[in-house]
Amino acid sequence: MTQQSESTTSTSTTAQEADDPAASSLLTYRPAPFPPLAEPRPPAERRVWPRTFHDRLTAPLPDLKAFARFAREGALRPDKEALADIPLLPYRPADLPRVDTLTVAVSWAGHASWVVRIGGLTVLTPVWSRRIIGTPARVTPVGVVWEALPPVDAVVISHNHYDHLDAPTLRRLPRDTPVFVPAGLGRWFQRRRFTRVTEPDWWEAAELSGVRLDFVPAHHWSKRTLTDTCRSLWGGWVLTDPDEQRVYFAGDTGYGHWFSRIGRRYPGIDLALLPIGAYAPRWWLSDVHCDPEEAVQAVQDLGARHMAPMHWGTFVLSAEPLLEPLTRVRRAWQEAGLPRERLWDLPVGASRVLE
């Protein structure tokens, strides 16, 4: 990507506004996107994709040598002493907040599953099953019961790993629900009779009822079966309402250069939903999963106002103690000198409304 200087845009100042502190306080100064944002693509557009997206990897996938080392010394589960902390995991389900078209609110159902209310829409990042393939059952229940959901206006999918793409959950949805998925994943949904499937590439966008949905890169990979490694893309989503309130859902990602680039292209992110768990052992998972300190650095790279941690406290996917992601992200936030009220370390089932 060619580097260029970033310009700054602002509203014009009238003489009246210059004399009126209340009026001038409403002026906004926001860096211009770099480069300019793409026009939204047509909804449910049928497209032809390359056979593989291996060229998008930012780190090599584990080789036979790495698997041999893992077999010798690796463990992807905490020890029994750490598992004794399961009753201490924060779980406080509550009713979803009331919202209007101007309100942005998020509710954490657990892991990377959110109910995002933005621009009058209800958008899900859904895994509602008790168990996913290859992983023990949830250690905390789903924080938002399915029957309590308002009508679902859209679903966004980050990638095809089972803990982020759950077929039993999706079967609960009407087949005309708008679904936004990574490039190459559309056929999976079309085979399941979803009729409104949009699959952008990185840095491409779609629009639904005035809300813009941009698909952005992540440091990760994709695989669902033995034969489909990196056959579909992976990434996160930036949701922007008509008032330019922005929520960034990172999906699943390691730490790296994409965060600063996303922050430049989508300035003024109000809330970043960032993964903080499934990071140990580090030699095995650092390329694809942020640890808590990296997630806090990512917030600063993004220029986001608030952070809500996710991808912890639900499924036991790795070896770190169950409560460690929460204690480490709180400590890293404090050490970074960031305002405590901007860390939305929610219990499973809790909600927060963006002021």
Short mmCIF file of C-alpha atoms in Angstrom, two decimals:
data_model
loop_
_atom_site.label_atom_id
_atom_site.label_comp_id
_atom_site.label_asym_id
_atom_site.label_seq_id
_atom_site.Cartn_x
_atom_site.Cartn_y
_atom_site.Cartn_z
CA MET A 1 0.00 0.00 0.00
CA THR A 2 1.39 3.39 -0.99
CA GLN A 3 1.78 5.73 1.94
CA GLN A 4 0.50 9.29 1.74
CA SER A 5 -0.14 12.09 4.19
CA GLU A 6 -3.48 12.04 5.99
CA SER A 7 -5.62 15.13 5.64
CA THR A 8 -8.00 16.50 8.22
CA THR A 9 -11.59 17.46 7.56
CA SER A 10 -13.78 19.67 9.70
CA THR A 11 -17.05 21.50 9.53
CA SER A 12 -16.84 25.16 8.59
CA THR A 13 -16.94 27.78 11.34
CA THR A 14 -19.34 30.69 11.08
CA ALA A 15 -18.91 33.98 12.95
CA GLN A 16 -21.84 33.04 15.18
CA GLU A 17 -20.25 29.72 16.07
CA ALA A 18 -16.94 31.40 16.82
CA ASP A 19 -18.69 33.62 19.36
CA ASP A 20 -20.77 30.80 20.83
CA PRO A 21 -18.78 28.21 22.84
CA ALA A 22 -21.76 25.84 22.92
CA ALA A 23 -22.01 25.90 19.14
CA SER A 24 -18.29 25.55 18.56
CA SER A 25 -18.17 22.56 20.92
CA LEU A 26 -20.33 20.73 18.41
CA LEU A 27 -17.69 21.04 15.70
CA THR A 28 -16.06 17.74 14.85
CA TYR A 29 -12.56 17.18 13.58
CA ARG A 30 -11.96 13.79 12.09
CA PRO A 31 -9.05 12.54 9.98
CA ALA A 32 -10.05 11.71 6.43
CA PRO A 33 -10.19 8.00 5.56
CA PHE A 34 -6.94 6.71 4.09
CA PRO A 35 -7.48 5.73 1.36
CA PRO A 36 -11.09 6.83 0.70
CA LEU A 37 -13.75 4.23 1.43
CA ALA A 38 -15.11 2.10 -1.37
CA GLU A 39 -18.71 2.48 -2.52
CA PRO A 40 -20.97 -0.26 -1.08
CA ARG A 41 -21.35 -3.25 -3.36
CA PRO A 42 -24.74 -4.54 -4.53
CA PRO A 43 -26.46 -6.79 -1.95
CA ALA A 44 -26.45 -10.56 -2.55
CA GLU A 45 -24.09 -10.14 -5.49
CA ARG A 46 -22.86 -13.41 -7.03
CA ARG A 47 -19.09 -13.31 -7.45
CA VAL A 48 -16.21 -15.55 -8.53
CA TRP A 49 -13.36 -15.96 -6.05
CA PRO A 50 -9.89 -17.49 -6.28
CA ARG A 51 -9.53 -21.10 -5.24
CA THR A 52 -7.43 -20.15 -2.21
CA PHE A 53 -6.64 -17.15 -0.06
CA HIS A 54 -3.28 -18.45 1.19
CA ASP A 55 -1.63 -15.30 -0.14
CA ARG A 56 -3.51 -13.27 2.51
CA LEU A 57 -1.84 -15.03 5.45
CA THR A 58 0.39 -12.78 7.52
CA ALA A 59 2.15 -15.71 9.20
CA PRO A 60 2.78 -19.27 8.01
CA LEU A 61 0.45 -21.96 9.25
CA PRO A 62 1.95 -24.54 11.64
CA ASP A 63 4.14 -27.08 9.90
CA LEU A 64 4.96 -30.68 10.82
CA LYS A 65 7.81 -29.52 13.06
CA ALA A 66 5.43 -27.31 15.04
CA PHE A 67 2.89 -30.12 15.39
CA ALA A 68 5.65 -32.43 16.63
CA ARG A 69 6.67 -29.88 19.26
CA PHE A 70 3.06 -29.47 20.28
CA ALA A 71 2.68 -33.21 20.65
CA ARG A 72 5.75 -33.26 22.93
CA GLU A 73 5.02 -30.34 25.19
CA GLY A 74 1.81 -28.58 24.27
CA ALA A 75 -1.51 -28.62 26.07
CA LEU A 76 -4.57 -26.69 25.01
CA ARG A 77 -6.45 -26.93 28.28
CA PRO A 78 -5.81 -25.38 31.72
CA ASP A 79 -4.87 -27.66 34.58
CA LYS A 80 -7.43 -28.90 37.12
CA GLU A 81 -6.59 -26.12 39.56
CA ALA A 82 -7.40 -23.46 36.97
CA LEU A 83 -10.63 -25.20 35.98
CA ALA A 84 -11.78 -24.83 39.58
CA ASP A 85 -12.27 -21.12 38.77
CA ILE A 86 -15.24 -21.83 36.49
CA PRO A 87 -17.81 -20.70 39.14
CA LEU A 88 -15.96 -17.36 39.39
CA LEU A 89 -16.40 -16.45 35.72
CA PRO A 90 -18.56 -13.32 35.46
CA TYR A 91 -22.08 -14.20 34.31
CA ARG A 92 -24.92 -11.73 34.85
CA PRO A 93 -27.64 -12.02 32.20
CA ALA A 94 -30.12 -9.15 32.03
CA ASP A 95 -32.79 -7.79 29.74
CA LEU A 96 -31.61 -6.15 26.54
CA PRO A 97 -31.64 -2.35 26.75
CA ARG A 98 -34.31 -0.36 24.97
CA VAL A 99 -32.90 1.45 21.96
CA ASP A 100 -33.95 3.76 19.16
CA THR A 101 -32.44 4.47 15.75
CA LEU A 102 -29.89 6.85 17.29
CA THR A 103 -28.69 4.43 19.96
CA VAL A 104 -25.72 2.09 19.78
CA ALA A 105 -25.80 -0.75 22.30
CA VAL A 106 -24.03 -4.10 22.62
CA SER A 107 -24.91 -7.20 24.61
CA TRP A 108 -22.38 -10.00 25.14
CA ALA A 109 -23.83 -13.48 24.69
CA GLY A 110 -20.40 -15.03 25.38
CA HIS A 111 -17.24 -15.87 23.44
CA ALA A 112 -17.36 -13.77 20.23
CA SER A 113 -21.16 -13.60 20.07
CA TRP A 114 -22.76 -10.18 20.34
CA VAL A 115 -26.12 -8.54 19.88
CA VAL A 116 -25.20 -5.22 18.29
CA ARG A 117 -27.94 -2.57 18.06
CA ILE A 118 -26.97 0.17 15.64
CA GLY A 119 -28.90 2.50 13.34
CA GLY A 120 -32.16 0.83 14.33
CA LEU A 121 -30.85 -2.62 13.32
CA THR A 122 -30.20 -5.72 15.40
CA VAL A 123 -27.02 -7.41 14.15
CA LEU A 124 -25.77 -10.76 15.47
CA THR A 125 -22.33 -12.37 15.50
CA PRO A 126 -23.92 -15.66 16.45
CA VAL A 127 -22.85 -18.85 18.19
CA TRP A 128 -25.67 -19.87 20.53
CA SER A 129 -24.97 -23.61 20.79
CA ARG A 130 -23.97 -25.21 24.08
CA ARG A 131 -21.20 -27.21 22.40
CA ILE A 132 -19.12 -26.82 19.24
CA ILE A 133 -17.16 -29.50 17.40
CA GLY A 134 -13.82 -30.38 18.99
CA THR A 135 -14.32 -28.32 22.13
CA PRO A 136 -15.80 -29.02 25.60
CA ALA A 137 -19.21 -27.55 26.32
CA ARG A 138 -19.58 -23.93 27.41
CA VAL A 139 -18.37 -23.17 30.91
CA THR A 140 -20.80 -20.26 31.12
CA PRO A 141 -24.32 -20.43 29.64
CA VAL A 142 -25.39 -18.26 26.74
CA GLY A 143 -25.84 -14.78 28.17
CA VAL A 144 -28.81 -13.78 25.99
CA VAL A 145 -31.49 -16.41 25.49
CA TRP A 146 -32.55 -16.78 21.88
CA GLU A 147 -36.22 -16.20 22.69
CA ALA A 148 -35.37 -12.77 24.16
CA LEU A 149 -33.86 -11.47 20.93
CA PRO A 150 -35.68 -8.82 18.93
CA PRO A 151 -36.15 -9.58 15.22
CA VAL A 152 -32.71 -10.15 13.73
CA ASP A 153 -32.00 -7.73 10.89
CA ALA A 154 -28.56 -9.03 9.89
CA VAL A 155 -25.81 -11.50 10.72
CA VAL A 156 -22.08 -10.87 10.25
CA ILE A 157 -19.59 -13.75 10.13
CA SER A 158 -15.85 -13.29 10.64
CA HIS A 159 -14.59 -16.68 9.36
CA ASN A 160 -15.51 -20.32 9.16
CA HIS A 161 -13.98 -21.79 12.34
CA TYR A 162 -16.60 -23.67 14.34
CA ASP A 163 -16.53 -21.30 17.31
CA HIS A 164 -17.42 -18.42 14.95
CA LEU A 165 -19.66 -20.13 12.37
CA ASP A 166 -22.21 -22.40 14.03
CA ALA A 167 -24.65 -24.22 11.76
CA PRO A 168 -27.18 -25.13 14.51
CA THR A 169 -27.48 -21.46 15.49
CA LEU A 170 -27.94 -20.34 11.90
CA ARG A 171 -30.69 -22.90 11.36
CA ARG A 172 -32.78 -20.91 13.83
CA LEU A 173 -32.86 -17.89 11.51
CA PRO A 174 -35.32 -17.18 8.70
CA ARG A 175 -33.62 -17.96 5.39
CA ASP A 176 -34.24 -14.42 4.11
CA THR A 177 -32.13 -12.91 6.93
CA PRO A 178 -29.39 -10.72 5.37
CA VAL A 179 -26.07 -12.45 6.00
CA PHE A 180 -22.67 -10.78 5.49
CA VAL A 181 -19.79 -13.22 5.16
CA PRO A 182 -16.14 -13.27 4.02
CA ALA A 183 -15.24 -13.75 0.38
CA GLY A 184 -15.52 -17.39 -0.63
CA LEU A 185 -17.98 -18.36 2.12
CA GLY A 186 -21.19 -17.44 0.28
CA ARG A 187 -21.76 -20.91 -1.19
CA TRP A 188 -21.82 -22.45 2.29
CA PHE A 189 -24.82 -20.27 3.11
CA GLN A 190 -26.48 -20.65 -0.27
CA ARG A 191 -26.36 -24.44 0.11
CA ARG A 192 -28.33 -23.91 3.32
CA ARG A 193 -30.93 -21.89 1.42
CA PHE A 194 -30.04 -18.44 2.69
CA THR A 195 -31.21 -16.06 -0.02
CA ARG A 196 -29.61 -12.73 0.93
CA VAL A 197 -25.89 -13.49 1.22
CA THR A 198 -23.31 -10.75 0.61
CA GLU A 199 -19.61 -11.71 0.58
CA PRO A 200 -17.19 -8.77 0.28
CA ASP A 201 -13.41 -8.86 0.02
CA TRP A 202 -11.19 -6.95 2.47
CA TRP A 203 -11.84 -3.21 2.40
CA GLU A 204 -15.16 -3.68 0.60
CA ALA A 205 -18.53 -2.67 2.03
CA ALA A 206 -22.25 -3.31 1.88
CA GLU A 207 -25.15 -1.27 3.19
CA LEU A 208 -28.38 -2.18 4.94
CA SER A 209 -31.04 0.37 5.91
CA GLY A 210 -28.48 3.17 6.12
CA VAL A 211 -25.94 1.15 8.14
CA ARG A 212 -22.62 0.55 6.38
CA LEU A 213 -20.87 -2.80 6.91
CA ASP A 214 -17.18 -2.86 5.94
CA PHE A 215 -15.20 -6.10 5.88
CA VAL A 216 -11.64 -5.53 7.11
CA PRO A 217 -8.50 -7.69 7.43
CA ALA A 218 -7.42 -9.80 10.39
CA HIS A 219 -4.31 -11.80 11.29
CA HIS A 220 -5.90 -15.22 11.18
CA TRP A 221 -6.84 -18.04 8.77
CA SER A 222 -9.77 -20.26 7.83
CA LYS A 223 -10.51 -23.98 7.88
CA ARG A 224 -13.64 -26.04 8.49
CA THR A 225 -12.85 -29.42 6.95
CA LEU A 226 -9.75 -31.38 5.98
CA THR A 227 -9.81 -29.99 2.43
CA ASP A 228 -10.81 -26.31 2.71
CA THR A 229 -7.85 -24.59 4.43
CA CYS A 230 -7.90 -20.89 3.46
CA ARG A 231 -10.52 -21.51 0.75
CA SER A 232 -12.53 -18.61 2.22
CA LEU A 233 -11.34 -15.34 3.69
CA TRP A 234 -11.28 -14.18 7.33
CA GLY A 235 -11.60 -10.74 8.90
CA GLY A 236 -13.57 -8.31 11.02
CA TRP A 237 -16.39 -5.84 10.46
CA VAL A 238 -16.76 -2.08 10.92
CA LEU A 239 -20.40 -1.05 11.34
CA THR A 240 -21.17 2.64 10.79
CA ASP A 241 -24.60 4.19 11.31
CA PRO A 242 -25.92 7.28 9.48
CA ASP A 243 -24.58 9.51 12.29
CA GLU A 244 -21.10 7.98 11.81
CA GLN A 245 -21.15 6.10 15.11
CA ARG A 246 -18.79 3.16 14.59
CA VAL A 247 -18.45 -0.30 16.11
CA TYR A 248 -15.52 -2.52 15.13
CA PHE A 249 -15.97 -6.27 15.59
CA ALA A 250 -12.54 -7.87 15.21
CA GLY A 251 -13.70 -11.46 14.93
CA ASP A 252 -10.62 -13.55 15.70
CA THR A 253 -7.14 -12.16 15.16
CA GLY A 254 -3.56 -11.96 16.24
CA TYR A 255 -1.83 -8.63 16.78
CA GLY A 256 -0.23 -6.82 13.88
CA HIS A 257 -0.19 -3.99 11.38
CA TRP A 258 -3.83 -4.28 10.32
CA PHE A 259 -5.07 -2.44 13.42
CA SER A 260 -3.37 0.84 12.61
CA ARG A 261 -4.48 0.60 8.99
CA ILE A 262 -8.07 -0.03 10.03
CA GLY A 263 -7.87 2.96 12.36
CA ARG A 264 -6.67 5.21 9.53
CA ARG A 265 -9.31 4.07 7.11
CA TYR A 266 -12.16 4.17 9.66
CA PRO A 267 -11.32 7.09 11.96
CA GLY A 268 -13.45 7.72 15.01
CA ILE A 269 -14.21 4.13 16.04
CA ASP A 270 -16.43 4.46 19.11
CA LEU A 271 -16.24 0.87 20.32
CA ALA A 272 -13.86 -1.99 19.50
CA LEU A 273 -14.96 -5.55 20.30
CA LEU A 274 -11.60 -7.28 20.66
CA PRO A 275 -10.48 -10.83 21.53
CA ILE A 276 -8.34 -11.28 24.64
CA GLY A 277 -8.35 -15.06 25.22
CA ALA A 278 -7.18 -18.38 23.76
CA TYR A 279 -3.55 -17.23 23.69
CA ALA A 280 -1.53 -19.92 25.50
CA PRO A 281 0.86 -21.50 24.73
CA ARG A 282 2.17 -18.36 23.12
CA TRP A 283 4.60 -20.02 20.71
CA TRP A 284 1.63 -21.87 19.22
CA LEU A 285 -1.07 -19.18 19.15
CA SER A 286 0.60 -15.75 19.02
CA ASP A 287 0.17 -15.40 15.24
CA VAL A 288 -3.60 -15.86 15.35
CA HIS A 289 -4.82 -14.79 18.82
CA CYS A 290 -4.13 -11.54 20.70
CA ASP A 291 -3.18 -11.74 24.33
CA PRO A 292 -4.67 -9.10 26.67
CA GLU A 293 -1.73 -6.70 26.43
CA GLU A 294 -1.80 -6.85 22.64
CA ALA A 295 -5.53 -6.17 22.63
CA VAL A 296 -4.99 -3.00 24.66
CA GLN A 297 -2.29 -1.93 22.22
CA ALA A 298 -4.69 -2.66 19.36
CA VAL A 299 -7.22 -0.24 20.86
CA GLN A 300 -4.59 2.48 20.77
CA ASP A 301 -3.56 1.56 17.22
CA LEU A 302 -7.18 1.78 16.16
CA GLY A 303 -7.79 5.07 17.92
CA ALA A 304 -10.94 3.57 19.42
CA ARG A 305 -12.71 5.32 22.30
CA HIS A 306 -13.91 2.18 24.09
CA MET A 307 -12.99 -1.49 24.19
CA ALA A 308 -15.18 -4.47 25.04
CA PRO A 309 -13.17 -7.69 25.55
CA MET A 310 -14.45 -10.97 24.11
CA HIS A 311 -13.26 -14.47 23.13
CA TRP A 312 -12.72 -15.60 26.70
CA GLY A 313 -14.72 -17.06 29.61
CA THR A 314 -17.02 -19.23 27.47
CA PHE A 315 -15.27 -22.07 25.62
CA VAL A 316 -12.04 -23.57 26.98
CA LEU A 317 -9.84 -23.38 23.88
CA SER A 318 -6.34 -22.94 25.30
CA ALA A 319 -4.07 -23.38 28.28
CA GLU A 320 -4.19 -20.06 30.14
CA PRO A 321 -6.04 -19.95 33.51
CA LEU A 322 -9.69 -19.09 32.97
CA LEU A 323 -9.71 -15.74 34.77
CA GLU A 324 -6.28 -14.62 33.59
CA PRO A 325 -7.48 -12.77 30.44
CA LEU A 326 -9.68 -10.50 32.54
CA THR A 327 -7.07 -9.69 35.19
CA ARG A 328 -4.38 -9.07 32.56
CA VAL A 329 -6.51 -6.83 30.36
CA ARG A 330 -7.49 -4.71 33.37
CA ARG A 331 -3.86 -4.36 34.40
CA ALA A 332 -2.70 -3.54 30.87
CA TRP A 333 -5.45 -0.94 30.52
CA GLN A 334 -4.38 0.76 33.74
CA GLU A 335 -0.69 0.65 32.81
CA ALA A 336 -1.50 2.25 29.46
CA GLY A 337 -3.08 5.18 31.34
CA LEU A 338 -6.44 4.76 29.63
CA PRO A 339 -9.68 5.95 31.31
CA ARG A 340 -11.17 3.09 33.30
CA GLU A 341 -14.73 3.88 32.21
CA ARG A 342 -13.77 3.19 28.60
CA LEU A 343 -12.96 -0.46 29.29
CA TRP A 344 -16.24 -2.32 29.00
CA ASP A 345 -15.21 -5.58 30.66
CA LEU A 346 -18.74 -6.97 30.64
CA PRO A 347 -19.93 -10.13 32.35
CA VAL A 348 -21.48 -12.67 30.01
CA GLY A 349 -25.08 -11.56 29.47
CA ALA A 350 -24.51 -7.87 30.23
CA SER A 351 -25.12 -4.88 27.95
CA ARG A 352 -23.77 -1.38 27.55
CA VAL A 353 -25.18 1.62 25.72
CA LEU A 354 -22.85 4.00 23.93
CA GLU A 355 -23.28 7.54 25.26
#
